[in-house]
Every structure is written in structure tokens, then in C-alpha cells.
CSV table of C-alpha atoms in Angstrom, one decimal:
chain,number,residue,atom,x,y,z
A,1,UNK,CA,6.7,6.2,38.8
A,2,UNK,CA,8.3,2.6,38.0
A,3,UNK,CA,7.3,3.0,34.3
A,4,UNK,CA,8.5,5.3,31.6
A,5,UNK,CA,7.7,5.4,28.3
A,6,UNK,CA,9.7,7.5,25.6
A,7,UNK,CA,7.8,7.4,22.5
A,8,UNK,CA,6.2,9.5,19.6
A,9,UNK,CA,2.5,10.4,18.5
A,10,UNK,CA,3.9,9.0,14.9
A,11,UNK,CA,5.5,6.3,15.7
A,12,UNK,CA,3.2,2.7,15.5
A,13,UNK,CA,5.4,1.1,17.1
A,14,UNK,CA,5.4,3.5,20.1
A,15,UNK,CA,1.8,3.1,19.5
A,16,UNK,CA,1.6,-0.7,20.6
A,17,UNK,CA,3.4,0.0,23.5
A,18,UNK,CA,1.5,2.6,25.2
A,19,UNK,CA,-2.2,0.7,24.3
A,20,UNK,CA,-0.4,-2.2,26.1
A,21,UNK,CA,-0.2,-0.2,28.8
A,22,UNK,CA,-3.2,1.5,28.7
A,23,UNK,CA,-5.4,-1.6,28.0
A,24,UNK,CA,-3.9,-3.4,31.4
A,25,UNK,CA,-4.7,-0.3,33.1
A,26,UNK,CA,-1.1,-0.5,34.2
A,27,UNK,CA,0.1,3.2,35.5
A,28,UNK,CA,3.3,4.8,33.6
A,29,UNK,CA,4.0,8.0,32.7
A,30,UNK,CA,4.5,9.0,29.2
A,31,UNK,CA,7.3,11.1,27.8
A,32,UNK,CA,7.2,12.7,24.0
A,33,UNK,CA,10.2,12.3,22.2
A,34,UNK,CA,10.4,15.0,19.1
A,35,UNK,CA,12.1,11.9,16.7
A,36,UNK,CA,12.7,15.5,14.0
A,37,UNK,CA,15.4,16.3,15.9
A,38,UNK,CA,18.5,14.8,15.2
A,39,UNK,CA,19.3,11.9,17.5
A,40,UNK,CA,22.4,14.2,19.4
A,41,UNK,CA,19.6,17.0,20.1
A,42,UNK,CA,17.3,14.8,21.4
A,43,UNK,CA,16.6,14.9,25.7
A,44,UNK,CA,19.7,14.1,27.5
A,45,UNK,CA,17.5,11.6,29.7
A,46,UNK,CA,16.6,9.8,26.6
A,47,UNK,CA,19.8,9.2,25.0
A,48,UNK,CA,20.8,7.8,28.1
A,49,UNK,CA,18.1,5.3,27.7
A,50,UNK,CA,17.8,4.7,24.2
A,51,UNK,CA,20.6,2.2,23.6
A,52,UNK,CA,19.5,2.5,19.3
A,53,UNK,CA,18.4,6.0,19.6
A,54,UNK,CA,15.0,5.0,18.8
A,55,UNK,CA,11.5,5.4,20.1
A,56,UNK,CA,10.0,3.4,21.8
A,57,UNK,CA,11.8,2.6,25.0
A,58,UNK,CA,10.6,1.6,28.0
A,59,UNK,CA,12.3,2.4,31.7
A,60,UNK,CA,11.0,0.0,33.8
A,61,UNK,CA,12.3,0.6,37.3
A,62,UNK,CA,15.4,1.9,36.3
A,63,UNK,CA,16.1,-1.0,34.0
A,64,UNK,CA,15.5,0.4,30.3
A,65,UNK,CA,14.0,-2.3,27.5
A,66,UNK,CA,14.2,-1.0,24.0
A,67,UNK,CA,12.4,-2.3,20.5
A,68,UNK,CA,8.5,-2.5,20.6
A,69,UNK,CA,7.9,-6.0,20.2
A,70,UNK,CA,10.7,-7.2,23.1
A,71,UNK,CA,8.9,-4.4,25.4
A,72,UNK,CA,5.2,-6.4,24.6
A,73,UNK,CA,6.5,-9.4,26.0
A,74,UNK,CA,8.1,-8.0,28.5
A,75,UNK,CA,4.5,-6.6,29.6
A,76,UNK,CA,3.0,-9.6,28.7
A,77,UNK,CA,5.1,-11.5,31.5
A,78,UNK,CA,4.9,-8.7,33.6
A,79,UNK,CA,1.3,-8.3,34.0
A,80,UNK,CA,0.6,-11.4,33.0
A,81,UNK,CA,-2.0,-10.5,30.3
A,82,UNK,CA,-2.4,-10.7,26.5
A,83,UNK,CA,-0.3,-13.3,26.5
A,84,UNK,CA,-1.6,-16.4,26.0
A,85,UNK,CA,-3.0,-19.3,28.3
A,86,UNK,CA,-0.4,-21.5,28.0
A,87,UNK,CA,3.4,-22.3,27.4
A,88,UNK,CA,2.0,-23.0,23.6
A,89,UNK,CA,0.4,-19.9,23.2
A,90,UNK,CA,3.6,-18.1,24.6
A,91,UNK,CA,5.8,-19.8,21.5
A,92,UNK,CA,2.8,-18.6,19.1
A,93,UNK,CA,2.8,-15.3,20.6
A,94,UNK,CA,6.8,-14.9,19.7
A,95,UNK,CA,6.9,-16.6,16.2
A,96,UNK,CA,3.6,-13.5,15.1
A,97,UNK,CA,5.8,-11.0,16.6
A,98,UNK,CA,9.1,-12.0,14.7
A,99,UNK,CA,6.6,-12.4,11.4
A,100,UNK,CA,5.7,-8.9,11.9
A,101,UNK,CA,8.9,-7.4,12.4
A,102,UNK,CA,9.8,-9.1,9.4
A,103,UNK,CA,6.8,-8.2,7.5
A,104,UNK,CA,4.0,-5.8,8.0
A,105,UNK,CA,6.1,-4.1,10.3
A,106,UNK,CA,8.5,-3.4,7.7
A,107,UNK,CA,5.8,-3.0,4.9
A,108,UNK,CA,2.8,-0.4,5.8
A,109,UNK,CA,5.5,1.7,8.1
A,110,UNK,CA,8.1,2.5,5.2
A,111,UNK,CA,4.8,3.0,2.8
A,112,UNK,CA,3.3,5.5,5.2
A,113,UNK,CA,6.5,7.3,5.4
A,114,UNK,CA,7.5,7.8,2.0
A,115,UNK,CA,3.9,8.4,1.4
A,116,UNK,CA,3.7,11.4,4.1
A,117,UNK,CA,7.5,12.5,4.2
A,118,UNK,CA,9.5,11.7,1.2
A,119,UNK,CA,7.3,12.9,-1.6
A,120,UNK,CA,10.5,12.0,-3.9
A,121,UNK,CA,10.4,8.2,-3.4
A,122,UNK,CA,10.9,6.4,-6.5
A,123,UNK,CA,7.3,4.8,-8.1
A,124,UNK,CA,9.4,1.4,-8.1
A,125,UNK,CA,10.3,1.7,-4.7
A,126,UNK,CA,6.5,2.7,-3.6
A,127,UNK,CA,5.4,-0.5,-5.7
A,128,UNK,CA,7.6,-2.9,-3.8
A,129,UNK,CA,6.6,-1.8,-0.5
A,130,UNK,CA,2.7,-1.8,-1.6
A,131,UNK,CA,3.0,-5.3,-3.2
A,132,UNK,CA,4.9,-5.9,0.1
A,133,UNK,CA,2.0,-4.4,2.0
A,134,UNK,CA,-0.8,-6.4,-0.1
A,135,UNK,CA,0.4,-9.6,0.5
A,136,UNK,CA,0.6,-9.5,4.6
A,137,UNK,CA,-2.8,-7.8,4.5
A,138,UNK,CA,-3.7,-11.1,2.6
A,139,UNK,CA,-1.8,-13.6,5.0
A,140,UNK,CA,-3.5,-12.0,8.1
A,141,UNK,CA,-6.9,-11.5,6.1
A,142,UNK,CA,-6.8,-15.5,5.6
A,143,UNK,CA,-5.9,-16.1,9.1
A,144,UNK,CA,-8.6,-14.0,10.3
A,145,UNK,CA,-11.3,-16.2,8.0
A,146,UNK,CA,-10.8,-19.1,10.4
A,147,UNK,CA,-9.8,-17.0,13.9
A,148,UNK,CA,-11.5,-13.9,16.0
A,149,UNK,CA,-7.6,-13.0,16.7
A,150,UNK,CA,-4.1,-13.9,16.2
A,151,UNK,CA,-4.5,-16.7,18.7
A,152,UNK,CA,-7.8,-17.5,18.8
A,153,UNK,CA,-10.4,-16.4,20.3
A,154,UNK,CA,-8.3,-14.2,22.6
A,155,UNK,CA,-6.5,-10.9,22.3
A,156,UNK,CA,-2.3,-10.9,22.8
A,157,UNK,CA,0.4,-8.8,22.2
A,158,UNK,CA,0.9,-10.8,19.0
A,159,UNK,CA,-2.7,-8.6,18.1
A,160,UNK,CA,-1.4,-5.5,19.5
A,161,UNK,CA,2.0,-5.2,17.6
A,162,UNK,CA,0.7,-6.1,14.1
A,163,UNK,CA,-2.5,-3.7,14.0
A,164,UNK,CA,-0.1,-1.3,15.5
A,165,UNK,CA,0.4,0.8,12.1
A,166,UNK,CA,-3.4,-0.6,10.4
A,167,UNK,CA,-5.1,2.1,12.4
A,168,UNK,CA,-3.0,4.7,9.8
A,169,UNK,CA,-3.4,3.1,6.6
A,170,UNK,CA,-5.5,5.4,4.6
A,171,UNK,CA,-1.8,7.5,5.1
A,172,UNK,CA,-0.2,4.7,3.1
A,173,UNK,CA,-2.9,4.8,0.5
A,174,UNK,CA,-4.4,1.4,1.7
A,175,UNK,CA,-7.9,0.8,1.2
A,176,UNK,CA,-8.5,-2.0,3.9
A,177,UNK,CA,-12.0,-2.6,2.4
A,178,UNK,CA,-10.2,-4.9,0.1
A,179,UNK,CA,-9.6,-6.7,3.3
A,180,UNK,CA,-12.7,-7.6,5.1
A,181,UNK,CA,-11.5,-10.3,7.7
A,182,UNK,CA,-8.9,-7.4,8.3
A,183,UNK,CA,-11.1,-4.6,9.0
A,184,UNK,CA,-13.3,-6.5,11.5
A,185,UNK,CA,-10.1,-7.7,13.6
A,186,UNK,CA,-9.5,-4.3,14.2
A,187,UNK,CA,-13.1,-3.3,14.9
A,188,UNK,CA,-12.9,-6.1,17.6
A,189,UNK,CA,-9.5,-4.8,18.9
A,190,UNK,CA,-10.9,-1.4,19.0
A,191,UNK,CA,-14.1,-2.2,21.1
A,192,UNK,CA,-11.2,-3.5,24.2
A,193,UNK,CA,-11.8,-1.6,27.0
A,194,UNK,CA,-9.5,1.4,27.2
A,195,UNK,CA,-8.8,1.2,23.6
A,196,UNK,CA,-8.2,4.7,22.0
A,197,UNK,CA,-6.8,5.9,18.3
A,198,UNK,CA,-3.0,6.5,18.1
A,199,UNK,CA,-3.7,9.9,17.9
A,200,UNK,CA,-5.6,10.3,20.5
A,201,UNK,CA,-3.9,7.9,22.9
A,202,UNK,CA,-0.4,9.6,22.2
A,203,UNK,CA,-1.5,13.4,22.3
């Protein structure tokens, strides 16, 4: 098989990953990667590949690529799809992907987890990440007033990696009826062909 993936059924950013994958119908073979264990105990064929120690990575003909939103665009240039029509779109594509690393990538993750796993999290710290949360559900809410998706009228990997964790956000206590524009983005990314729930997709 010339594709790998290492991921977790948890793990949103794993998530993104594999619906790339799935949704160009491009053949890989998926490995679980139990992310409780600690990072020494973890497969031998993964720590060899895993240059952070994290999920996801991708082993693409022997060549591994690591972090979720550099693996999208690796996809995206390799199969040519969801990413864009143009050289314009391609420098769109990159600047969503570097706002959601920064931001709701950082936000509803760390709120689902302390949510879920740390049931001692400080209330100040769950406030900053919910007020943190609330105000990229906003940004992307307003952008999804004037646009189907991130770029338009068509679906990239700039759509993919930030409704990546959205599909879990009753775990982080988020209402996304608040969020309208929000919840039919992700209807319309759910009705792509091949779509499936994280859960499902990464049994």
C-alpha cells in the first residue's frame, strides 16, 4: 500500500486526514495508534515515523509527512482536489489553514479535552478557551453569511481541517444552534459523497 495513515478515533485532527482520503476515494490503509499509552510504548513502526510523536502522520511511499494541516495540502497537490481552482485559491487555502491552527484548532480541541479528560480544569481556564471557542464560531458563522464554503462555492481542505473537531462539539458543551450559518456548512460538508462521522469513519 503507498499510503499509511497513523491516527486515532479521538483525534480531529486525525479525523481531517482520513475524510481527505476517503472523500478522493484515494486507497490507504489505516493504522490505530492507542495515543494513552505513553509516547515510548507506542508501536515501534510508529515512533519511527512520528518525528513529534503525534497522531496523525502520514507514510506516503515510504516518505512520512507529519501535522494534519501540512498532510491536507500535501493531498491536495497530490490528488489534485479540494484545493482550489487557481494559484489564488491555493494562497487562500494556506492562510484558512494557518488561521485554524491558530484558532479553532487550538480553541474547541483543548475545550473538548478538558471537558472529557481533565474534570479538574480550572473554571477560568474553561472560560478562556469557551470565549476563545465563541469568537471563531462567530468569525466562520459571518463568513459563512456571504459563502457556501471557506472558498466559495467549493469545498477545500481549508473546509476539511476547520470542521474537523465541530462534528464533536456537544463534547465541549457547544451548542452550535447559536451558530446557524455554522451548522448548515457542516450539513453541506456532510452530504459530500463518502462523507462519514469521525466515529464511524475511524472505528
Amino acid at each position: 500500500m503507498d499510503l499509511i495513515l497513523y491516527g486515532n478515533r479521538e483525534s480531529g485532527h486525525s479525523y481531517k486526514v482520513r475524510l481527505m482520503l476517503t472523500l478522493t476515494q484515494t486507497p490507504h490503509e489505516y493504522r490505530s495508534v492507542d495515543i494513552q499509552l505513553p509516547r515510548d510504548r507506542r508501536p515501534r513502526e510508529f515512533q519511527q515515523v512520528s518525528r513529534y510523536g503525534e497522531v496523525p502522520v502520514l507514510v506516503d511511499r515510504g516518505q512520512a509527512y507529519v501535522q494534519s494541516n501540512a498532510i491536507l495540502l500535501h493531498l491536495a497537490q497530490r490528488t489534485l482536489k479540494f484545493y482550489g481552482r487557481d494559484a489564488v485559491d491555493h494562497d487562500d487555502v494556506r492562510e484558512w489553514l494557518f488561521w485554524e491552527a491558530n484558532r479553532i484548532g487550538i480553541s474547541v480541541p483543548n475545550l473538548r479535552f478538558a471537558m472529557r479528560w481533565l474534570p479538574d480544569t480550572k473554571p477560568e481556564v474553561l472560560d478562556w478557551l469557551r470565549a476563545r471557542a465563541v469568537a471563531d464560531l462567530d468569525r466562520l458563522n459571518s463568513e459563512f453569511a456571504e459563502h457556501k464554503f471557506l472558498l466559495g462555492d467549493i469545498p477545500t481542505v481549508a473546509d476539511l481541517s476547520c470542521c474537523g473537531y465541530l462534528f464533536w462539539a456537544d463534547q465541549a458543551a457547544i451548542d452550535l444552534a447559536r451558530w446557524p450559518n455554522v451548522q448548515r456548512w457542516l450539513a453541506d460538508i456532510s452530504a459530500l459523497p463518502g462523507w462519514k462521522h469521525p466515529y464511524d469513519l475511524m472505528a
